[in-house]
Amino acid sequence: MNKYLVNIYIPLLEEKFDVMIASSKRVKDVIYYVSSIVSNLTDNEFKVKNYSLINRLTGNVYDSSLLIADTDISNGTELIII
């Protein structure tokens, strides 16, 4: 299983997080995973909801049903959760 180290920016919190994500996971699972972690780190300031994952450089919005392996996400990719 490949994993990627990505940088995720959350505008709602004005915070960036470096996160390891597995290429075998679906985009929706990664969003849920990151949202849960950030929610715990911020004392539930960031609620787990239906967010979108967006490539920060290209503006590409990832379909939630895609596998990470089927996207252009790789090590160092900068993402946004909105």
PDB file of N, CA and C in Angstrom:
ATOM      1  N   MET A   1       0.851  -1.179   0.000  1.00  0.00           N
ATOM      2  CA  MET A   1       0.000   0.000   0.000  1.00  0.00           C
ATOM      3  C   MET A   1       0.895   1.239   0.000  1.00  0.00           C
ATOM      4  N   ASN A   2       0.665   2.113  -0.943  1.00  0.00           N
ATOM      5  CA  ASN A   2       1.396   3.379  -1.007  1.00  0.00           C
ATOM      6  C   ASN A   2       0.701   4.419  -0.145  1.00  0.00           C
ATOM      7  N   LYS A   3       1.505   5.250   0.455  1.00  0.00           N
ATOM      8  CA  LYS A   3       0.978   6.379   1.220  1.00  0.00           C
ATOM      9  C   LYS A   3       1.647   7.643   0.724  1.00  0.00           C
ATOM     10  N   TYR A   4       0.897   8.740   0.786  1.00  0.00           N
ATOM     11  CA  TYR A   4       1.401  10.024   0.343  1.00  0.00           C
ATOM     12  C   TYR A   4       1.358  11.009   1.501  1.00  0.00           C
ATOM     13  N   LEU A   5       2.390  11.814   1.593  1.00  0.00           N
ATOM     14  CA  LEU A   5       2.408  12.912   2.556  1.00  0.00           C
ATOM     15  C   LEU A   5       1.910  14.149   1.823  1.00  0.00           C
ATOM     16  N   VAL A   6       0.752  14.654   2.243  1.00  0.00           N
ATOM     17  CA  VAL A   6       0.142  15.811   1.593  1.00  0.00           C
ATOM     18  C   VAL A   6      -0.042  16.924   2.617  1.00  0.00           C
ATOM     19  N   ASN A   7      -0.199  18.137   2.122  1.00  0.00           N
ATOM     20  CA  ASN A   7      -0.450  19.295   2.961  1.00  0.00           C
ATOM     21  C   ASN A   7      -1.901  19.692   2.746  1.00  0.00           C
ATOM     22  N   ILE A   8      -2.671  19.716   3.828  1.00  0.00           N
ATOM     23  CA  ILE A   8      -4.089  20.050   3.718  1.00  0.00           C
ATOM     24  C   ILE A   8      -4.353  21.361   4.436  1.00  0.00           C
ATOM     25  N   TYR A   9      -4.920  22.308   3.697  1.00  0.00           N
ATOM     26  CA  TYR A   9      -5.269  23.621   4.233  1.00  0.00           C
ATOM     27  C   TYR A   9      -6.768  23.639   4.510  1.00  0.00           C
ATOM     28  N   ILE A  10      -7.147  24.122   5.688  1.00  0.00           N
ATOM     29  CA  ILE A  10      -8.555  24.243   6.052  1.00  0.00           C
ATOM     30  C   ILE A  10      -8.847  25.722   6.279  1.00  0.00           C
ATOM     31  N   PRO A  11      -9.449  26.378   5.270  1.00  0.00           N
ATOM     32  CA  PRO A  11      -9.701  27.829   5.357  1.00  0.00           C
ATOM     33  C   PRO A  11     -10.544  28.232   6.560  1.00  0.00           C
ATOM     34  N   LEU A  12     -11.486  27.387   6.954  1.00  0.00           N
ATOM     35  CA  LEU A  12     -12.350  27.699   8.088  1.00  0.00           C
ATOM     36  C   LEU A  12     -11.540  27.955   9.357  1.00  0.00           C
ATOM     37  N   LEU A  13     -10.435  27.243   9.494  1.00  0.00           N
ATOM     38  CA  LEU A  13      -9.572  27.385  10.666  1.00  0.00           C
ATOM     39  C   LEU A  13      -8.314  28.200  10.391  1.00  0.00           C
ATOM     40  N   GLU A  14      -8.070  28.474   9.115  1.00  0.00           N
ATOM     41  CA  GLU A  14      -6.839  29.130   8.678  1.00  0.00           C
ATOM     42  C   GLU A  14      -5.623  28.355   9.177  1.00  0.00           C
ATOM     43  N   GLU A  15      -5.685  27.022   9.021  1.00  0.00           N
ATOM     44  CA  GLU A  15      -4.627  26.120   9.489  1.00  0.00           C
ATOM     45  C   GLU A  15      -4.226  25.162   8.378  1.00  0.00           C
ATOM     46  N   LYS A  16      -2.957  24.719   8.420  1.00  0.00           N
ATOM     47  CA  LYS A  16      -2.438  23.710   7.504  1.00  0.00           C
ATOM     48  C   LYS A  16      -2.019  22.498   8.317  1.00  0.00           C
ATOM     49  N   PHE A  17      -2.219  21.311   7.733  1.00  0.00           N
ATOM     50  CA  PHE A  17      -1.843  20.072   8.385  1.00  0.00           C
ATOM     51  C   PHE A  17      -1.134  19.175   7.378  1.00  0.00           C
ATOM     52  N   ASP A  18      -0.044  18.547   7.800  1.00  0.00           N
ATOM     53  CA  ASP A  18       0.619  17.533   6.985  1.00  0.00           C
ATOM     54  C   ASP A  18       0.022  16.191   7.386  1.00  0.00           C
ATOM     55  N   VAL A  19      -0.457  15.447   6.398  1.00  0.00           N
ATOM     56  CA  VAL A  19      -1.177  14.204   6.663  1.00  0.00           C
ATOM     57  C   VAL A  19      -0.696  13.120   5.710  1.00  0.00           C
ATOM     58  N   MET A  20      -0.555  11.899   6.232  1.00  0.00           N
ATOM     59  CA  MET A  20      -0.264  10.736   5.396  1.00  0.00           C
ATOM     60  C   MET A  20      -1.595  10.114   4.995  1.00  0.00           C
ATOM     61  N   ILE A  21      -1.788   9.933   3.678  1.00  0.00           N
ATOM     62  CA  ILE A  21      -3.017   9.290   3.204  1.00  0.00           C
ATOM     63  C   ILE A  21      -2.650   8.087   2.338  1.00  0.00           C
ATOM     64  N   ALA A  22      -3.460   7.053   2.424  1.00  0.00           N
ATOM     65  CA  ALA A  22      -3.227   5.823   1.668  1.00  0.00           C
ATOM     66  C   ALA A  22      -3.825   5.946   0.274  1.00  0.00           C
ATOM     67  N   SER A  23      -3.089   5.486  -0.716  1.00  0.00           N
ATOM     68  CA  SER A  23      -3.564   5.556  -2.098  1.00  0.00           C
ATOM     69  C   SER A  23      -4.744   4.617  -2.351  1.00  0.00           C
ATOM     70  N   SER A  24      -4.952   3.648  -1.471  1.00  0.00           N
ATOM     71  CA  SER A  24      -6.033   2.677  -1.646  1.00  0.00           C
ATOM     72  C   SER A  24      -7.364   3.153  -1.066  1.00  0.00           C
ATOM     73  N   LYS A  25      -7.381   4.320  -0.444  1.00  0.00           N
ATOM     74  CA  LYS A  25      -8.610   4.853   0.164  1.00  0.00           C
ATOM     75  C   LYS A  25      -9.378   5.720  -0.824  1.00  0.00           C
ATOM     76  N   ARG A  26     -10.672   5.823  -0.587  1.00  0.00           N
ATOM     77  CA  ARG A  26     -11.520   6.704  -1.401  1.00  0.00           C
ATOM     78  C   ARG A  26     -11.407   8.131  -0.872  1.00  0.00           C
ATOM     79  N   VAL A  27     -11.640   9.085  -1.749  1.00  0.00           N
ATOM     80  CA  VAL A  27     -11.564  10.503  -1.381  1.00  0.00           C
ATOM     81  C   VAL A  27     -12.483  10.784  -0.196  1.00  0.00           C
ATOM     82  N   LYS A  28     -13.705  10.242  -0.209  1.00  0.00           N
ATOM     83  CA  LYS A  28     -14.642  10.498   0.888  1.00  0.00           C
ATOM     84  C   LYS A  28     -14.107   9.975   2.217  1.00  0.00           C
ATOM     85  N   ASP A  29     -13.383   8.852   2.202  1.00  0.00           N
ATOM     86  CA  ASP A  29     -12.805   8.307   3.427  1.00  0.00           C
ATOM     87  C   ASP A  29     -11.677   9.189   3.948  1.00  0.00           C
ATOM     88  N   VAL A  30     -10.894   9.740   3.027  1.00  0.00           N
ATOM     89  CA  VAL A  30      -9.806  10.644   3.418  1.00  0.00           C
ATOM     90  C   VAL A  30     -10.382  11.918   4.029  1.00  0.00           C
ATOM     91  N   ILE A  31     -11.422  12.461   3.429  1.00  0.00           N
ATOM     92  CA  ILE A  31     -12.062  13.664   3.972  1.00  0.00           C
ATOM     93  C   ILE A  31     -12.572  13.391   5.386  1.00  0.00           C
ATOM     94  N   TYR A  32     -13.238  12.252   5.571  1.00  0.00           N
ATOM     95  CA  TYR A  32     -13.762  11.909   6.891  1.00  0.00           C
ATOM     96  C   TYR A  32     -12.624  11.737   7.901  1.00  0.00           C
ATOM     97  N   TYR A  33     -11.582  11.021   7.487  1.00  0.00           N
ATOM     98  CA  TYR A  33     -10.419  10.767   8.348  1.00  0.00           C
ATOM     99  C   TYR A  33      -9.770  12.083   8.788  1.00  0.00           C
ATOM    100  N   VAL A  34      -9.489  12.951   7.837  1.00  0.00           N
ATOM    101  CA  VAL A  34      -8.843  14.227   8.154  1.00  0.00           C
ATOM    102  C   VAL A  34      -9.768  15.097   8.999  1.00  0.00           C
ATOM    103  N   SER A  35     -11.042  15.144   8.658  1.00  0.00           N
ATOM    104  CA  SER A  35     -12.003  15.938   9.428  1.00  0.00           C
ATOM    105  C   SER A  35     -12.078  15.477  10.874  1.00  0.00           C
ATOM    106  N   SER A  36     -12.066  14.173  11.079  1.00  0.00           N
ATOM    107  CA  SER A  36     -12.122  13.624  12.437  1.00  0.00           C
ATOM    108  C   SER A  36     -10.892  14.001  13.243  1.00  0.00           C
ATOM    109  N   ILE A  37      -9.725  13.869  12.625  1.00  0.00           N
ATOM    110  CA  ILE A  37      -8.479  14.211  13.313  1.00  0.00           C
ATOM    111  C   ILE A  37      -8.451  15.699  13.662  1.00  0.00           C
ATOM    112  N   VAL A  38      -8.787  16.534  12.692  1.00  0.00           N
ATOM    113  CA  VAL A  38      -8.756  17.984  12.921  1.00  0.00           C
ATOM    114  C   VAL A  38      -9.795  18.374  13.971  1.00  0.00           C
ATOM    115  N   SER A  39     -10.942  17.728  13.954  1.00  0.00           N
ATOM    116  CA  SER A  39     -11.966  17.993  14.960  1.00  0.00           C
ATOM    117  C   SER A  39     -11.429  17.706  16.359  1.00  0.00           C
ATOM    118  N   ASN A  40     -10.734  16.582  16.513  1.00  0.00           N
ATOM    119  CA  ASN A  40     -10.147  16.235  17.814  1.00  0.00           C
ATOM    120  C   ASN A  40      -9.047  17.204  18.216  1.00  0.00           C
ATOM    121  N   LEU A  41      -8.228  17.618  17.261  1.00  0.00           N
ATOM    122  CA  LEU A  41      -7.122  18.533  17.556  1.00  0.00           C
ATOM    123  C   LEU A  41      -7.600  19.934  17.923  1.00  0.00           C
ATOM    124  N   THR A  42      -8.773  20.305  17.451  1.00  0.00           N
ATOM    125  CA  THR A  42      -9.274  21.665  17.675  1.00  0.00           C
ATOM    126  C   THR A  42     -10.426  21.702  18.674  1.00  0.00           C
ATOM    127  N   ASP A  43     -10.532  20.673  19.504  1.00  0.00           N
ATOM    128  CA  ASP A  43     -11.611  20.597  20.501  1.00  0.00           C
ATOM    129  C   ASP A  43     -12.982  20.800  19.866  1.00  0.00           C
ATOM    130  N   ASN A  44     -13.214  20.101  18.767  1.00  0.00           N
ATOM    131  CA  ASN A  44     -14.482  20.093  18.029  1.00  0.00           C
ATOM    132  C   ASN A  44     -14.859  21.440  17.419  1.00  0.00           C
ATOM    133  N   GLU A  45     -13.867  22.295  17.220  1.00  0.00           N
ATOM    134  CA  GLU A  45     -14.102  23.571  16.547  1.00  0.00           C
ATOM    135  C   GLU A  45     -14.424  23.320  15.066  1.00  0.00           C
ATOM    136  N   PHE A  46     -13.861  22.251  14.520  1.00  0.00           N
ATOM    137  CA  PHE A  46     -14.076  21.865  13.125  1.00  0.00           C
ATOM    138  C   PHE A  46     -14.934  20.617  13.127  1.00  0.00           C
ATOM    139  N   LYS A  47     -16.164  20.725  12.680  1.00  0.00           N
ATOM    140  CA  LYS A  47     -17.110  19.612  12.719  1.00  0.00           C
ATOM    141  C   LYS A  47     -16.933  18.697  11.504  1.00  0.00           C
ATOM    142  N   VAL A  48     -17.191  17.424  11.710  1.00  0.00           N
ATOM    143  CA  VAL A  48     -17.147  16.445  10.622  1.00  0.00           C
ATOM    144  C   VAL A  48     -18.441  16.588   9.829  1.00  0.00           C
ATOM    145  N   LYS A  49     -18.303  16.995   8.565  1.00  0.00           N
ATOM    146  CA  LYS A  49     -19.458  17.204   7.678  1.00  0.00           C
ATOM    147  C   LYS A  49     -19.099  16.699   6.295  1.00  0.00           C
ATOM    148  N   ASN A  50     -19.967  16.968   5.346  1.00  0.00           N
ATOM    149  CA  ASN A  50     -19.696  16.606   3.951  1.00  0.00           C
ATOM    150  C   ASN A  50     -18.903  17.724   3.288  1.00  0.00           C
ATOM    151  N   TYR A  51     -17.597  17.595   3.327  1.00  0.00           N
ATOM    152  CA  TYR A  51     -16.715  18.584   2.743  1.00  0.00           C
ATOM    153  C   TYR A  51     -16.237  18.116   1.373  1.00  0.00           C
ATOM    154  N   SER A  52     -15.635  19.017   0.639  1.00  0.00           N
ATOM    155  CA  SER A  52     -15.018  18.699  -0.650  1.00  0.00           C
ATOM    156  C   SER A  52     -13.512  18.781  -0.507  1.00  0.00           C
ATOM    157  N   LEU A  53     -12.827  17.953  -1.284  1.00  0.00           N
ATOM    158  CA  LEU A  53     -11.371  17.961  -1.329  1.00  0.00           C
ATOM    159  C   LEU A  53     -10.960  18.572  -2.657  1.00  0.00           C
ATOM    160  N   ILE A  54     -10.125  19.617  -2.588  1.00  0.00           N
ATOM    161  CA  ILE A  54      -9.759  20.387  -3.771  1.00  0.00           C
ATOM    162  C   ILE A  54      -8.240  20.495  -3.853  1.00  0.00           C
ATOM    163  N   ASN A  55      -7.701  20.369  -5.071  1.00  0.00           N
ATOM    164  CA  ASN A  55      -6.280  20.577  -5.297  1.00  0.00           C
ATOM    165  C   ASN A  55      -6.028  22.080  -5.219  1.00  0.00           C
ATOM    166  N   ARG A  56      -5.156  22.498  -4.332  1.00  0.00           N
ATOM    167  CA  ARG A  56      -4.923  23.928  -4.096  1.00  0.00           C
ATOM    168  C   ARG A  56      -4.278  24.625  -5.289  1.00  0.00           C
ATOM    169  N   LEU A  57      -3.477  23.913  -6.072  1.00  0.00           N
ATOM    170  CA  LEU A  57      -2.786  24.534  -7.197  1.00  0.00           C
ATOM    171  C   LEU A  57      -3.617  24.555  -8.474  1.00  0.00           C
ATOM    172  N   THR A  58      -4.358  23.475  -8.730  1.00  0.00           N
ATOM    173  CA  THR A  58      -5.108  23.383  -9.984  1.00  0.00           C
ATOM    174  C   THR A  58      -6.582  23.746  -9.846  1.00  0.00           C
ATOM    175  N   GLY A  59      -7.099  23.701  -8.610  1.00  0.00           N
ATOM    176  CA  GLY A  59      -8.517  23.963  -8.401  1.00  0.00           C
ATOM    177  C   GLY A  59      -9.394  22.759  -8.700  1.00  0.00           C
ATOM    178  N   ASN A  60      -8.782  21.611  -9.012  1.00  0.00           N
ATOM    179  CA  ASN A  60      -9.524  20.400  -9.309  1.00  0.00           C
ATOM    180  C   ASN A  60     -10.276  19.921  -8.068  1.00  0.00           C
ATOM    181  N   VAL A  61     -11.598  19.722  -8.204  1.00  0.00           N
ATOM    182  CA  VAL A  61     -12.419  19.181  -7.121  1.00  0.00           C
ATOM    183  C   VAL A  61     -12.508  17.681  -7.342  1.00  0.00           C
ATOM    184  N   TYR A  62     -12.107  16.905  -6.331  1.00  0.00           N
ATOM    185  CA  TYR A  62     -12.060  15.454  -6.475  1.00  0.00           C
ATOM    186  C   TYR A  62     -13.411  14.825  -6.175  1.00  0.00           C
ATOM    187  N   ASP A  63     -13.836  13.931  -7.054  1.00  0.00           N
ATOM    188  CA  ASP A  63     -15.061  13.164  -6.858  1.00  0.00           C
ATOM    189  C   ASP A  63     -14.867  12.290  -5.623  1.00  0.00           C
ATOM    190  N   SER A  64     -15.832  12.304  -4.725  1.00  0.00           N
ATOM    191  CA  SER A  64     -15.680  11.592  -3.453  1.00  0.00           C
ATOM    192  C   SER A  64     -15.622  10.076  -3.604  1.00  0.00           C
ATOM    193  N   SER A  65     -16.060   9.547  -4.726  1.00  0.00           N
ATOM    194  CA  SER A  65     -16.049   8.093  -4.910  1.00  0.00           C
ATOM    195  C   SER A  65     -14.746   7.570  -5.507  1.00  0.00           C
ATOM    196  N   LEU A  66     -13.854   8.473  -5.940  1.00  0.00           N
ATOM    197  CA  LEU A  66     -12.586   8.048  -6.545  1.00  0.00           C
ATOM    198  C   LEU A  66     -11.610   7.527  -5.505  1.00  0.00           C
ATOM    199  N   LEU A  67     -10.786   6.565  -5.921  1.00  0.00           N
ATOM    200  CA  LEU A  67      -9.656   6.153  -5.098  1.00  0.00           C
ATOM    201  C   LEU A  67      -8.571   7.213  -5.225  1.00  0.00           C
ATOM    202  N   ILE A  68      -7.822   7.428  -4.167  1.00  0.00           N
ATOM    203  CA  ILE A  68      -6.719   8.390  -4.216  1.00  0.00           C
ATOM    204  C   ILE A  68      -5.757   8.011  -5.341  1.00  0.00           C
ATOM    205  N   ALA A  69      -5.546   6.712  -5.551  1.00  0.00           N
ATOM    206  CA  ALA A  69      -4.647   6.227  -6.604  1.00  0.00           C
ATOM    207  C   ALA A  69      -5.106   6.644  -7.998  1.00  0.00           C
ATOM    208  N   ASP A  70      -6.398   6.926  -8.162  1.00  0.00           N
ATOM    209  CA  ASP A  70      -6.948   7.310  -9.465  1.00  0.00           C
ATOM    210  C   ASP A  70      -7.004   8.826  -9.662  1.00  0.00           C
ATOM    211  N   THR A  71      -6.385   9.562  -8.756  1.00  0.00           N
ATOM    212  CA  THR A  71      -6.334  11.026  -8.867  1.00  0.00           C
ATOM    213  C   THR A  71      -4.888  11.449  -9.140  1.00  0.00           C
ATOM    214  N   ASP A  72      -4.661  12.742  -9.229  1.00  0.00           N
ATOM    215  CA  ASP A  72      -3.303  13.247  -9.425  1.00  0.00           C
ATOM    216  C   ASP A  72      -2.611  13.562  -8.096  1.00  0.00           C
ATOM    217  N   ILE A  73      -3.188  13.103  -6.994  1.00  0.00           N
ATOM    218  CA  ILE A  73      -2.601  13.328  -5.670  1.00  0.00           C
ATOM    219  C   ILE A  73      -1.352  12.462  -5.508  1.00  0.00           C
ATOM    220  N   SER A  74      -0.279  13.098  -5.033  1.00  0.00           N
ATOM    221  CA  SER A  74       0.981  12.392  -4.779  1.00  0.00           C
ATOM    222  C   SER A  74       1.687  13.099  -3.620  1.00  0.00           C
ATOM    223  N   ASN A  75       2.903  12.653  -3.296  1.00  0.00           N
ATOM    224  CA  ASN A  75       3.665  13.294  -2.223  1.00  0.00           C
ATOM    225  C   ASN A  75       3.811  14.788  -2.497  1.00  0.00           C
ATOM    226  N   GLY A  76       3.529  15.589  -1.485  1.00  0.00           N
ATOM    227  CA  GLY A  76       3.703  17.025  -1.602  1.00  0.00           C
ATOM    228  C   GLY A  76       2.519  17.783  -2.164  1.00  0.00           C
ATOM    229  N   THR A  77       1.472  17.087  -2.573  1.00  0.00           N
ATOM    230  CA  THR A  77       0.289  17.770  -3.109  1.00  0.00           C
ATOM    231  C   THR A  77      -0.330  18.648  -2.025  1.00  0.00           C
ATOM    232  N   GLU A  78      -0.720  19.843  -2.417  1.00  0.00           N
ATOM    233  CA  GLU A  78      -1.391  20.765  -1.502  1.00  0.00           C
ATOM    234  C   GLU A  78      -2.888  20.703  -1.770  1.00  0.00           C
ATOM    235  N   LEU A  79      -3.648  20.387  -0.732  1.00  0.00           N
ATOM    236  CA  LEU A  79      -5.090  20.210  -0.851  1.00  0.00           C
ATOM    237  C   LEU A  79      -5.823  21.187   0.062  1.00  0.00           C
ATOM    238  N   ILE A  80      -7.100  21.392  -0.257  1.00  0.00           N
ATOM    239  CA  ILE A  80      -7.971  22.233   0.566  1.00  0.00           C
ATOM    240  C   ILE A  80      -9.194  21.413   0.897  1.00  0.00           C
ATOM    241  N   ILE A  81      -9.671  21.515   2.123  1.00  0.00           N
ATOM    242  CA  ILE A  81     -10.960  20.926   2.494  1.00  0.00           C
ATOM    243  C   ILE A  81     -11.915  22.073   2.771  1.00  0.00           C
ATOM    244  N   ILE A  82     -12.993  22.098   1.965  1.00  0.00           N
ATOM    245  CA  ILE A  82     -14.017  23.141   2.091  1.00  0.00           C
ATOM    246  C   ILE A  82     -15.355  22.445   2.229  1.00  0.00           C
TER     247      ILE A  82
END
